[in-house]
CSV table of C-alpha atoms in Angstrom, one decimal:
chain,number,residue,atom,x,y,z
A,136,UNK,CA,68.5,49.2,77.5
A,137,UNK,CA,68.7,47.4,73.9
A,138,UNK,CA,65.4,48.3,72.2
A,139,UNK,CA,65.1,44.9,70.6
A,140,UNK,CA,64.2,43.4,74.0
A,141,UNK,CA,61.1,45.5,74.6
A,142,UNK,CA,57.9,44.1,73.6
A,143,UNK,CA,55.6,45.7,71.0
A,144,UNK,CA,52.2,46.8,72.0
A,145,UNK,CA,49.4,46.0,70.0
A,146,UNK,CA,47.6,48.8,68.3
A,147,UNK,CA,44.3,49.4,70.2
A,148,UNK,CA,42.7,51.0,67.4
A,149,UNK,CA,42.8,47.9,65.1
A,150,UNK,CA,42.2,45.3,68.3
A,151,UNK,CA,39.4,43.0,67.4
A,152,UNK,CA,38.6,44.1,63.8
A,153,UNK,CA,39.3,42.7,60.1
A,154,UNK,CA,41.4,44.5,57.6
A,155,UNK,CA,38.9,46.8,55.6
A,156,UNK,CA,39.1,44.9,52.3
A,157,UNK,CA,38.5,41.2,53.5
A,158,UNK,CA,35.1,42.5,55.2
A,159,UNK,CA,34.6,44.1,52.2
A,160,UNK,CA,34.8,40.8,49.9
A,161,UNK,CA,33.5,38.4,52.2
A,162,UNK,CA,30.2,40.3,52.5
A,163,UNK,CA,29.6,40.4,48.4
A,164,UNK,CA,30.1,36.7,48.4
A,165,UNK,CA,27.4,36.3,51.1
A,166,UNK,CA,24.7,38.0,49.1
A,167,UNK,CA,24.9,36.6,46.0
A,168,UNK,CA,24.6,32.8,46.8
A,169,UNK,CA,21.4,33.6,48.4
A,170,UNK,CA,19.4,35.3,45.5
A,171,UNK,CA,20.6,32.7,43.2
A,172,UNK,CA,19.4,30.0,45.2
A,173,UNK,CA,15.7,32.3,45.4
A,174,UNK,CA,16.1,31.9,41.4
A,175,UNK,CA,16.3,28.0,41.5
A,176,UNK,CA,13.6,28.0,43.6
A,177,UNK,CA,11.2,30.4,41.8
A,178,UNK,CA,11.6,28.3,38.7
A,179,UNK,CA,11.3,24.9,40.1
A,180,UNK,CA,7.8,25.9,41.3
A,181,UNK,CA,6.9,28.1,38.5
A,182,UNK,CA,7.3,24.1,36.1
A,183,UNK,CA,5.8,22.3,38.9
A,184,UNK,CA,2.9,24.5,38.9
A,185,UNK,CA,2.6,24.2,35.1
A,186,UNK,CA,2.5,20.6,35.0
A,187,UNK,CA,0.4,20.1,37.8
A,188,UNK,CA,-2.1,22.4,36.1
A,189,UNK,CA,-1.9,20.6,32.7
A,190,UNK,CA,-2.1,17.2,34.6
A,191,UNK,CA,-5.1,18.4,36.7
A,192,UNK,CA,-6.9,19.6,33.0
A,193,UNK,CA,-6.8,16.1,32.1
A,194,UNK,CA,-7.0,13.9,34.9
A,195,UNK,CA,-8.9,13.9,38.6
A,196,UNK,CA,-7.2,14.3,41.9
A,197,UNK,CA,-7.5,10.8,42.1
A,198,UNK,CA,-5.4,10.0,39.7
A,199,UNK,CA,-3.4,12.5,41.1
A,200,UNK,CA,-3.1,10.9,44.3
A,201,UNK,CA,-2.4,7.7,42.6
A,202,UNK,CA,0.6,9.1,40.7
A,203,UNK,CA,1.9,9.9,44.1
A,204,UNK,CA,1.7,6.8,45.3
A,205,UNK,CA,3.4,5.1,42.5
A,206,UNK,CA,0.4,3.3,40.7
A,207,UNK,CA,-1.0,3.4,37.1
A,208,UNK,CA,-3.4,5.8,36.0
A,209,UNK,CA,-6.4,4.3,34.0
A,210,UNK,CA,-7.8,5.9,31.2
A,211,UNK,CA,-11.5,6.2,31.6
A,212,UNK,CA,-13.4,7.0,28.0
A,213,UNK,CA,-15.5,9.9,28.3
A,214,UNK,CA,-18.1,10.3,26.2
A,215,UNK,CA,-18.1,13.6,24.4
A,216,UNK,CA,-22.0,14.7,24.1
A,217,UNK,CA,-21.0,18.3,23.0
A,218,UNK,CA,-23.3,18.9,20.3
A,219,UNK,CA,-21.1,19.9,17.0
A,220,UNK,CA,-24.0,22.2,14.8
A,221,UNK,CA,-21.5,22.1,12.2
A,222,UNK,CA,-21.9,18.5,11.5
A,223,UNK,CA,-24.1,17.1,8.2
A,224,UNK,CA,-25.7,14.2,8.4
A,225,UNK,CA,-25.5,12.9,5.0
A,226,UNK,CA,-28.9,10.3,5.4
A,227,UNK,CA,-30.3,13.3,7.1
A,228,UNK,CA,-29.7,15.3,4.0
A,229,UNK,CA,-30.5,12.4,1.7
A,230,UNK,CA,-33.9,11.5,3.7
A,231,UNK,CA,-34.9,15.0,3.1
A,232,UNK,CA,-33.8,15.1,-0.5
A,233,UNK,CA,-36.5,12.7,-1.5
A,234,UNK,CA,-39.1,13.9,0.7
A,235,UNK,CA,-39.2,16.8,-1.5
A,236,UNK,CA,-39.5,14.3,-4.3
A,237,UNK,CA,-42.4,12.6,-2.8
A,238,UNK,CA,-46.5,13.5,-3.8
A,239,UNK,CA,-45.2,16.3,-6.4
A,240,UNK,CA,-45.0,16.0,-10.4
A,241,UNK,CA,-41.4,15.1,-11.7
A,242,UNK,CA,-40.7,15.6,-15.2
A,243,UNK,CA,-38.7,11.9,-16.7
A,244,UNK,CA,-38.3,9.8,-19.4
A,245,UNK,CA,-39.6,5.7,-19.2
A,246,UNK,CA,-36.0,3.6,-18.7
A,247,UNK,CA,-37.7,0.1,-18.6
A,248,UNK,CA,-41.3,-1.4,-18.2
A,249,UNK,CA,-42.0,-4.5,-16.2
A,250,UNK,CA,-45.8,-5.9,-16.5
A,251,UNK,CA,-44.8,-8.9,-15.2
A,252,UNK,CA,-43.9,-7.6,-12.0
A,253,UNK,CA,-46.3,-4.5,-12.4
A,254,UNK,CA,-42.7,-2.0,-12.2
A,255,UNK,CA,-41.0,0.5,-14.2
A,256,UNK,CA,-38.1,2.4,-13.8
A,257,UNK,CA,-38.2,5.6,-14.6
A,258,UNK,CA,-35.3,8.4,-14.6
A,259,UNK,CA,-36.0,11.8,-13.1
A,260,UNK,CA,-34.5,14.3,-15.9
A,261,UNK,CA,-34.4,17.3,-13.5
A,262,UNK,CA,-33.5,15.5,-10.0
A,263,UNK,CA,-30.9,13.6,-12.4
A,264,UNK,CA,-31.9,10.2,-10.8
A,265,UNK,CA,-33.4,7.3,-11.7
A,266,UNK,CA,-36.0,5.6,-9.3
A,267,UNK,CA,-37.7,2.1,-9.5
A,268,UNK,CA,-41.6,2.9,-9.1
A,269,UNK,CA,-44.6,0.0,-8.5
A,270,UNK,CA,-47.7,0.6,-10.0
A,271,UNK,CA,-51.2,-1.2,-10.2
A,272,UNK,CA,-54.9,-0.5,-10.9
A,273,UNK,CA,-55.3,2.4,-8.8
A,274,UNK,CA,-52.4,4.3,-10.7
A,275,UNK,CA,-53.5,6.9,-13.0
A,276,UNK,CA,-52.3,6.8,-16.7
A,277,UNK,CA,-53.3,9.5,-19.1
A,278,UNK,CA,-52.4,11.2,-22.8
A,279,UNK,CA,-50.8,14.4,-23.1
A,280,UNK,CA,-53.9,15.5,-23.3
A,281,UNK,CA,-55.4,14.4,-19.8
A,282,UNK,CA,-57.4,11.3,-21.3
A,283,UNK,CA,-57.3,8.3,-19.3
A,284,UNK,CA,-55.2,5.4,-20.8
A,285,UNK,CA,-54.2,1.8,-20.6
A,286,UNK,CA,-50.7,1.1,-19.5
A,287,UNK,CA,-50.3,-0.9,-22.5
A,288,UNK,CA,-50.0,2.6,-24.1
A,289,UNK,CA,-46.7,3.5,-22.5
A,290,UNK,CA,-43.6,2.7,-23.9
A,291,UNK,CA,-39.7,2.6,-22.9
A,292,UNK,CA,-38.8,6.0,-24.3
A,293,UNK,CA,-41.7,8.3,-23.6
A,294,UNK,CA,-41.1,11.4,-21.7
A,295,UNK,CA,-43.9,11.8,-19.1
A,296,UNK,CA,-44.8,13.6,-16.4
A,297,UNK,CA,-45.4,11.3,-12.6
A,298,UNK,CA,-46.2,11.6,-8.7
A,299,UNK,CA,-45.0,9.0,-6.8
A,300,UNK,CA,-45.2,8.5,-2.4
A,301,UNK,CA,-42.4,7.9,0.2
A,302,UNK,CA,-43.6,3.8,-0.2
A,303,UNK,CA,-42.3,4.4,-4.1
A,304,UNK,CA,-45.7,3.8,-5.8
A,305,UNK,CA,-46.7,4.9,-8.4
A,306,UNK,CA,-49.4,7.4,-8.4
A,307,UNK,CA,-49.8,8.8,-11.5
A,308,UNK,CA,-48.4,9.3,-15.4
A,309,UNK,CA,-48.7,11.5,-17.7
A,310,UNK,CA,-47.4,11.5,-21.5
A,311,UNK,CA,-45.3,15.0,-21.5
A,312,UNK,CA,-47.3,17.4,-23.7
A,313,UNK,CA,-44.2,19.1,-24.1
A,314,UNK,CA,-43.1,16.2,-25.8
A,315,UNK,CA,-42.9,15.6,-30.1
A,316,UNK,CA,-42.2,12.5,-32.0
A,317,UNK,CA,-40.7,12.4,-35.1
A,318,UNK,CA,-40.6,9.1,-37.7
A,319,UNK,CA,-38.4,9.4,-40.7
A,320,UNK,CA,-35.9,7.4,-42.3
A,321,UNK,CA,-32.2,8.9,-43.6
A,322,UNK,CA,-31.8,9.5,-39.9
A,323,UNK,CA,-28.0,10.2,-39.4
A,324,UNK,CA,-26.1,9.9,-36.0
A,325,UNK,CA,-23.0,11.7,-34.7
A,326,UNK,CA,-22.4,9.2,-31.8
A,327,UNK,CA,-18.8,11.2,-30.9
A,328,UNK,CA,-21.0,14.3,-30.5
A,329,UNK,CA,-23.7,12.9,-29.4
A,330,UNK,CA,-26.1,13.9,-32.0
A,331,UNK,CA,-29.3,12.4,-34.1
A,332,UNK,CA,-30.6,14.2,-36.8
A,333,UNK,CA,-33.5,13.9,-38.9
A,334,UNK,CA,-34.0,16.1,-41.9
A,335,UNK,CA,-33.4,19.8,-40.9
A,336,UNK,CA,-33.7,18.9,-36.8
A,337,UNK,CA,-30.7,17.7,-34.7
A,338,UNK,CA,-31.0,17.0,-31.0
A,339,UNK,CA,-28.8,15.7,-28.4
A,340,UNK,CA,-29.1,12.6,-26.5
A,341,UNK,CA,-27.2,11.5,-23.6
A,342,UNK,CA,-26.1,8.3,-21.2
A,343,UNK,CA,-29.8,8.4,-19.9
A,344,UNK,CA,-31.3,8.5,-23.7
A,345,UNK,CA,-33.5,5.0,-24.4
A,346,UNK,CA,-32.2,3.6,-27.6
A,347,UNK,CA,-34.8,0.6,-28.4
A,348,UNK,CA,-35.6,-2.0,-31.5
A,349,UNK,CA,-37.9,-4.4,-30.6
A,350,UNK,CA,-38.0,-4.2,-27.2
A,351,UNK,CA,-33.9,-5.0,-27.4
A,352,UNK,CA,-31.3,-2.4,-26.5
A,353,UNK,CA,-30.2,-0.4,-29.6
A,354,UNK,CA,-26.7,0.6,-30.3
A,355,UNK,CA,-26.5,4.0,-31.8
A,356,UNK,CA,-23.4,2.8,-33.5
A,357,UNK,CA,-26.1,0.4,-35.8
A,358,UNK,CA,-28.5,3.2,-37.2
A,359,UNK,CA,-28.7,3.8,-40.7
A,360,UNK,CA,-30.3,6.1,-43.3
A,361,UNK,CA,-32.0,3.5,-44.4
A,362,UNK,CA,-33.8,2.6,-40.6
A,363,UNK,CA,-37.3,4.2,-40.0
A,364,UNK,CA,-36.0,6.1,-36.4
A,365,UNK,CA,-38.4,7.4,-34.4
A,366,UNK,CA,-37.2,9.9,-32.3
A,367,UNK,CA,-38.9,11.0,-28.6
A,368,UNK,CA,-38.2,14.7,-27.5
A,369,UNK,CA,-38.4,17.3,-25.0
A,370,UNK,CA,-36.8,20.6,-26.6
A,371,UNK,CA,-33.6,19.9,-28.0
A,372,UNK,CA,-33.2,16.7,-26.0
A,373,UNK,CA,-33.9,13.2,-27.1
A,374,UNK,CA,-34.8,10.7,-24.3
A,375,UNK,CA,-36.0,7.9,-26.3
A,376,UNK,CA,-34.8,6.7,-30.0
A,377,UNK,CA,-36.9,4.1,-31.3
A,378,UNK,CA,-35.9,2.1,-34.1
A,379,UNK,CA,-39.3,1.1,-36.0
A,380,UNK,CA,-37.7,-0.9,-38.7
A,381,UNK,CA,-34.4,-2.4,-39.2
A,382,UNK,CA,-32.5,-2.9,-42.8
A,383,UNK,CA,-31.8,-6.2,-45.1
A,384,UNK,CA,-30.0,-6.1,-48.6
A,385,UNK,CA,-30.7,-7.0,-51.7
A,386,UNK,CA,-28.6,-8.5,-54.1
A,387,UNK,CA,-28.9,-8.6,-58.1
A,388,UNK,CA,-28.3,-11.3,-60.2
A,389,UNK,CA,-27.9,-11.8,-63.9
A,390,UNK,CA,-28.7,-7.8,-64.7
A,391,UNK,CA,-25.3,-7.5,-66.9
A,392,UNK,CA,-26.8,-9.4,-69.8
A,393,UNK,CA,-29.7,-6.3,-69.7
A,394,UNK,CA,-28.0,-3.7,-71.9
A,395,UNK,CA,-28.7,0.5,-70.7
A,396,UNK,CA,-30.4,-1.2,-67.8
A,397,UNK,CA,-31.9,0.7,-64.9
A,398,UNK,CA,-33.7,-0.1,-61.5
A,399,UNK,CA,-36.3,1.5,-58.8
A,400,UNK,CA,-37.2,0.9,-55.3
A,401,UNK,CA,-41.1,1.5,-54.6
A,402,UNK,CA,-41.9,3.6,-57.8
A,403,UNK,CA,-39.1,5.9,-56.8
A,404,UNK,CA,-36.2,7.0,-59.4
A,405,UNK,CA,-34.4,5.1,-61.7
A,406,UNK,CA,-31.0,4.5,-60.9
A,407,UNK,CA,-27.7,2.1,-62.5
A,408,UNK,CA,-26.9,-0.5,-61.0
A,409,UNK,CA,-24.5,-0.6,-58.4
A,410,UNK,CA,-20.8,-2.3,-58.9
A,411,UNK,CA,-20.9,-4.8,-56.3
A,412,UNK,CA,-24.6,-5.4,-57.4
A,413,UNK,CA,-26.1,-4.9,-53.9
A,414,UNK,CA,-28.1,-2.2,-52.1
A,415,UNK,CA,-30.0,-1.9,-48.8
A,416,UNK,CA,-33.5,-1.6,-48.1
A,417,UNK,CA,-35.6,-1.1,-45.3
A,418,UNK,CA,-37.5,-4.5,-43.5
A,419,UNK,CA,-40.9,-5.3,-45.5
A,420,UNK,CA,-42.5,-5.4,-48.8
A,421,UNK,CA,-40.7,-3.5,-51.8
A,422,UNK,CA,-41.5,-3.4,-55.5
A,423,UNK,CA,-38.9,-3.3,-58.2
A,424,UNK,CA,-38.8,-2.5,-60.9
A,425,UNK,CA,-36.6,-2.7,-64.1
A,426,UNK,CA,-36.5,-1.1,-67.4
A,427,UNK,CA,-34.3,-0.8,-70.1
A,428,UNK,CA,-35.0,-0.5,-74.2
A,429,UNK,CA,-34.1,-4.2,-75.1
A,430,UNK,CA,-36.9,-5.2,-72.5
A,431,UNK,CA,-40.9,-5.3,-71.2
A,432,UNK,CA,-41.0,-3.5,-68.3
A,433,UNK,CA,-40.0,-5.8,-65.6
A,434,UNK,CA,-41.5,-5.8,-62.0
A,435,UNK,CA,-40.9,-7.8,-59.0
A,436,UNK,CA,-42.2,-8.1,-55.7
A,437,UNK,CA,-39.8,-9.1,-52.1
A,438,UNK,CA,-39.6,-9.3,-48.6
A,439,UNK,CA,-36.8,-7.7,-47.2
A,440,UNK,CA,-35.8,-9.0,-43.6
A,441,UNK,CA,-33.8,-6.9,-40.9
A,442,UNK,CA,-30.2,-8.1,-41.0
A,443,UNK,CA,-30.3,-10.7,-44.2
A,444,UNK,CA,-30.1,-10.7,-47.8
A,445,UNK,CA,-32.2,-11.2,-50.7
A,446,UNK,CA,-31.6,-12.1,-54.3
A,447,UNK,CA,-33.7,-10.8,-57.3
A,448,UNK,CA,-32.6,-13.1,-60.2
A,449,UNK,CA,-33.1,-11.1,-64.0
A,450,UNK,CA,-32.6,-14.2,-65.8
A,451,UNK,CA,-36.1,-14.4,-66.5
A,452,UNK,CA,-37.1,-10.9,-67.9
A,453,UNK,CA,-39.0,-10.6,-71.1
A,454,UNK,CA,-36.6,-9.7,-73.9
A,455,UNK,CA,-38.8,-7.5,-77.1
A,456,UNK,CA,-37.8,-9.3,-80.5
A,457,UNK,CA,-38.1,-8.1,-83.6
A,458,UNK,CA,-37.9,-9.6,-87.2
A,459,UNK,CA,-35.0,-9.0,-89.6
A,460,UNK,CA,-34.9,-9.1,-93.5
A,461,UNK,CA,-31.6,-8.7,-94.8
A,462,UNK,CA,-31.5,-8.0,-98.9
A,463,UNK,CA,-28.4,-8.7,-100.4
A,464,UNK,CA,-27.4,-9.8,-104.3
A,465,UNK,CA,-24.2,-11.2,-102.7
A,466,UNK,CA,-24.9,-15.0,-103.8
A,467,UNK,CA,-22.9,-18.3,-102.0
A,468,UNK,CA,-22.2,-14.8,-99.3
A,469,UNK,CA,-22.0,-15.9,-95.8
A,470,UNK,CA,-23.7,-13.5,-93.0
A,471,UNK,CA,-23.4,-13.4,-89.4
A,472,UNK,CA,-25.3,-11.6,-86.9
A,473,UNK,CA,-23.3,-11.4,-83.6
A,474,UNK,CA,-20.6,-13.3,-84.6
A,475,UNK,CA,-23.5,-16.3,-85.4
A,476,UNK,CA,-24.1,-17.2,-89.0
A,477,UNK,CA,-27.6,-16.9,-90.0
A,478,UNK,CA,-29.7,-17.7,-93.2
A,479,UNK,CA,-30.4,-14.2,-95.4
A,480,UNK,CA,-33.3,-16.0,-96.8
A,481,UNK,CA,-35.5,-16.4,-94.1
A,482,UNK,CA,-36.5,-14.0,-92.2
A,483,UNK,CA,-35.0,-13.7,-88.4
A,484,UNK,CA,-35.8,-12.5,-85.0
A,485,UNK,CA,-33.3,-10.7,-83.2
A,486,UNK,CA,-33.8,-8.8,-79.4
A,487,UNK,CA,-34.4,-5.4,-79.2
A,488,UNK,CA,-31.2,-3.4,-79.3
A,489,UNK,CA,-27.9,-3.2,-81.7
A,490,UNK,CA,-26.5,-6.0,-84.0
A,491,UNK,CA,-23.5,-6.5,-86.1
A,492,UNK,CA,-24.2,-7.9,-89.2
A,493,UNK,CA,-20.8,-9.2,-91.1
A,494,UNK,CA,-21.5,-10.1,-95.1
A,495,UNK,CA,-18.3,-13.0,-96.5
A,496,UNK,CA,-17.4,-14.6,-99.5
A,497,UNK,CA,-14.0,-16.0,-100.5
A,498,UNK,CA,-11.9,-13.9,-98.4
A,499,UNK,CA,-13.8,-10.3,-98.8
A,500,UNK,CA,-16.6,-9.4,-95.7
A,501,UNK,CA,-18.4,-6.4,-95.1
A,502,UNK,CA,-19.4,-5.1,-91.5
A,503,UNK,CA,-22.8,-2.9,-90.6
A,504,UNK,CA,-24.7,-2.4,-87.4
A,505,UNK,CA,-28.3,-2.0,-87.1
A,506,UNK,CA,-30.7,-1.4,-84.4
A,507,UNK,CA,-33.7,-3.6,-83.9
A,508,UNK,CA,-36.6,-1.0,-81.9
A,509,UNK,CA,-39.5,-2.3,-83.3
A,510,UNK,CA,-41.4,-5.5,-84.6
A,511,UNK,CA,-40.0,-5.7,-88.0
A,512,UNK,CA,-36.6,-4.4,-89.6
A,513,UNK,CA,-35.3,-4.7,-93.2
A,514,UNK,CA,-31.8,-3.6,-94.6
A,515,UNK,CA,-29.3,-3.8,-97.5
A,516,UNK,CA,-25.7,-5.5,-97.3
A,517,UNK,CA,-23.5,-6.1,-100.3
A,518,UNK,CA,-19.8,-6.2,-100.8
C-alpha cells in the first residue's frame, strides 16, 4: 500500500498544549499591564488626597459638599483675633512718651509768650519737643534763685526749668540757674556755622534758638558789631539772642573845609574821617565831638534811630583867628593872602592855620607861607 494514503496520527505528547515560547510571551504581557494600571491608580489618589487636604485646610465640609454639587463657594471673613505681641502701637508708645513728661521738671528755653490768652510755648531742650503750656494765678514763677516772681519777669528767650500735668498746664517755672547772660556790643555772627560770639566766648545756636528785637523776630543775618546783643545761655548753647538795641548812621556834612580834622564818638578816640563821610552808631544819645588846630573844640549832641540816618552839619564850627601885620618897604607892592589881595597897612585877621602870602609889583612877586597859631602874627616880605 502507497504510504501517501495513510493518515498521520497526531502526536499525543503535544495534544492539547501551546508551543513553549507563545506561553512563554503571552504570560509576560499579562503581568505588566496590571502593575501599571496599580501605578495610575496609586497616583491619582495620592493628588486627590492632597488637594482634598489643602481644600479641607481652608474651607468646611460644607463647602465641600457644595463643590460636589456644583454650586459656588462663599467666602466667609474670619476674623483673626490671634494676638500678634510683636506689634507696636505707635499712640500706645506716644501716650506713654508724655506720661513720663507729665508732673516732673523739664529743662527748655521760652519760644513765645501769650498774656493775652494766658499761654506760652515752650520747647523741651532734652525731650527735643516743643509743647504749648496754659498758665494762670496758681502757677508758680520764680528766679534762679527760688524767689517768687511776676510773669511779667519772663521773657521769650530765657532758659528755665517747668512741671507741667497730662491737661498741659502749667504748674510751675523756674529761671535756669545754670543759665548766664551776656550784653555787649561788637557781637559777631557766623550764621553758616551757626555761631555768635561776644569777646573771647563763642556759643552755638540752633533752629530752636530765640532770636528777638522788640518783641519782632530777629534775623541773625541783621546783627552787627555795632548792636548791643544780649545773649541767653546754658553751657555752650545759646537759646535766646536778644537784640537790645538796633543801629542808625550818621552822616557828616561840610567837615572838608576843617583842615587836620578829627572826630569821636562818646569821648572815645579820635579818628579821620571816613571817605564816604558816614559811620554807624548804636540807637540813642551820642556826643561828638570835633577837633582840629584851625578850630574851638566843637561838640555836638544827636539822636540816633535804629535803621535811619542822621546828619551833623560842620558849617557852623567856631574857626580861631588871629591878627596879621605884614612889614614890607615894597611901596605901590600888591599882596595877597590866599590868592585874595589884602591891604599891608592895616592890620588883618586870618583863621588859624597856614597862609600864602604873594608880594607884586610891575611884573616881579615874591611867595612866603606863614602859619597863624595864635592871636597875633607879624612878618617881613620884600622883593
Amino acid at each position: 500500500m502507497n504510504s501517501e494514503g495513510k493518515t498521520k496520527k497526531p502526536n499525543n505528547h503535544n495534544h492539547g498544549k501551546k508551543p513553549k515560547e507563545d506561553v512563554e510571551r503571552r504570560s509576560s504581557g499579562g503581568c505588566v499591564f496590571p502593575v501599571f494600571l496599580l501605578l495610575i491608580c496609586v497616583f491619582i489618589f495620592v493628588a486627590s488626597f492632597t488637594i482634598l487636604t489643602g481644600f479641607m485646610s481652608e474651607h468646611s465640609f460644607d463647602d465641600l459638599l457644595s463643590m460636589i454639587k456644583g454650586e459656588g463657594i462663599v467666602e466667609e471673613e474670619i476674623e483673626d483675633t490671634t494676638e500678634d505681641t510683636d506689634y507696636i502701637d505707635s499712640s500706645s508708645l506716644l501716650s506713654q512718651a508724655e506720661n513720663q513728661l507729665y508732673n516732673t521738671e523739664r529743662q527748655g528755653v521760652i519760644s513765645q509768650i501769650s498774656l493775652g490768652s494766658n499761654t506760652m510755648t515752650v520747647y523741651d531742650t532734652e525731650n527735643k519737643s516743643s509743647v504749648l503750656l496754659n498758665f494762670n494765678n496758681s502757677t508758680e514763677f520764680t528766679d534762679e534763685n527760688g524767689t517768687k516772681i511776676s510773669i511779667t519777669k519772663i521773657d521769650e528767650g530765657d532758659p528755665i526749668i517747668f512741671v507741667y500735668d497730662e491737661n498741659k498746664k502749667l504748674l510751675s517755672l523756674k529761671l535756669n540757674p545754670d543759665a548766664e547772660e551776656i550784653t555787649s556790643l561788637a557781637v559777631t555772627v557766623n550764621t553758616s556755622r551757626k555761631l555768635i560770639t561776644s569777646g573771647n566766648d563763642v556759643f552755638k545756636y540752633n533752629d530752636h534758638t530765640v532770636f528777638r528785637y522788640n518783641d519782632s523776630v530777629l534775623n541773625p543775618k541783621d546783627i552787627t558789631e555795632y548792636d548791643v546783643i544780649t545773649i541767653k545761655a546754658v553751657g555752650y548753647d545759646a537759646w535766646g539772642i536778644i537784640m537790645e538795641k538796633s543801629h542808625g548812621t550818621l552822616k557828616f556834612t561840610n567837615y572838608e573845609n576843617i583842615p587836620d580834622a578829627t572826630f569821636s564818638v562818646d569821648e572815645g578816640g579820635f579818628n579821620k574821617f571816613p571817605e564816604d563821610s558816614v559811620i554807624y552808631l548804636t540807637e540813642g544819645v551820642h556826643t561828638i565831638t570835633v577837633q582840629s588846630p584851625g578850630i574851638s573844640d566843637y561838640t555836638s549832641k544827636l539822636v540816633i534811630k535804629a535803621g535811619a540816618e542822621e546828619e551833623l552839619n560842620l558849617a557852623s564850627v567856631q574857626f580861631l583867628r588871629g591878627s596879621l601885620i605884614v612889614d614890607t618897604s615894597a611901596t605901590g607892592a600888591a599882596l595877597y593872602v590866599d590868592g585874595v589881595q589884602r591891604s599891608i597897612r592895616n592890620p588883618m585877621f586870618l583863621n588859624y592855620g597856614s597862609h600864602k602870602l604873594t608880594l607884586s609889583k610891575q611884573g616881579q612877586s615874591v611867595t612866603k607861607y606863614i602859619t597863624i597859631d595864635k592871636e597875633q602874627t607879624e612878618t617881613t616880605i620884600n622883593f
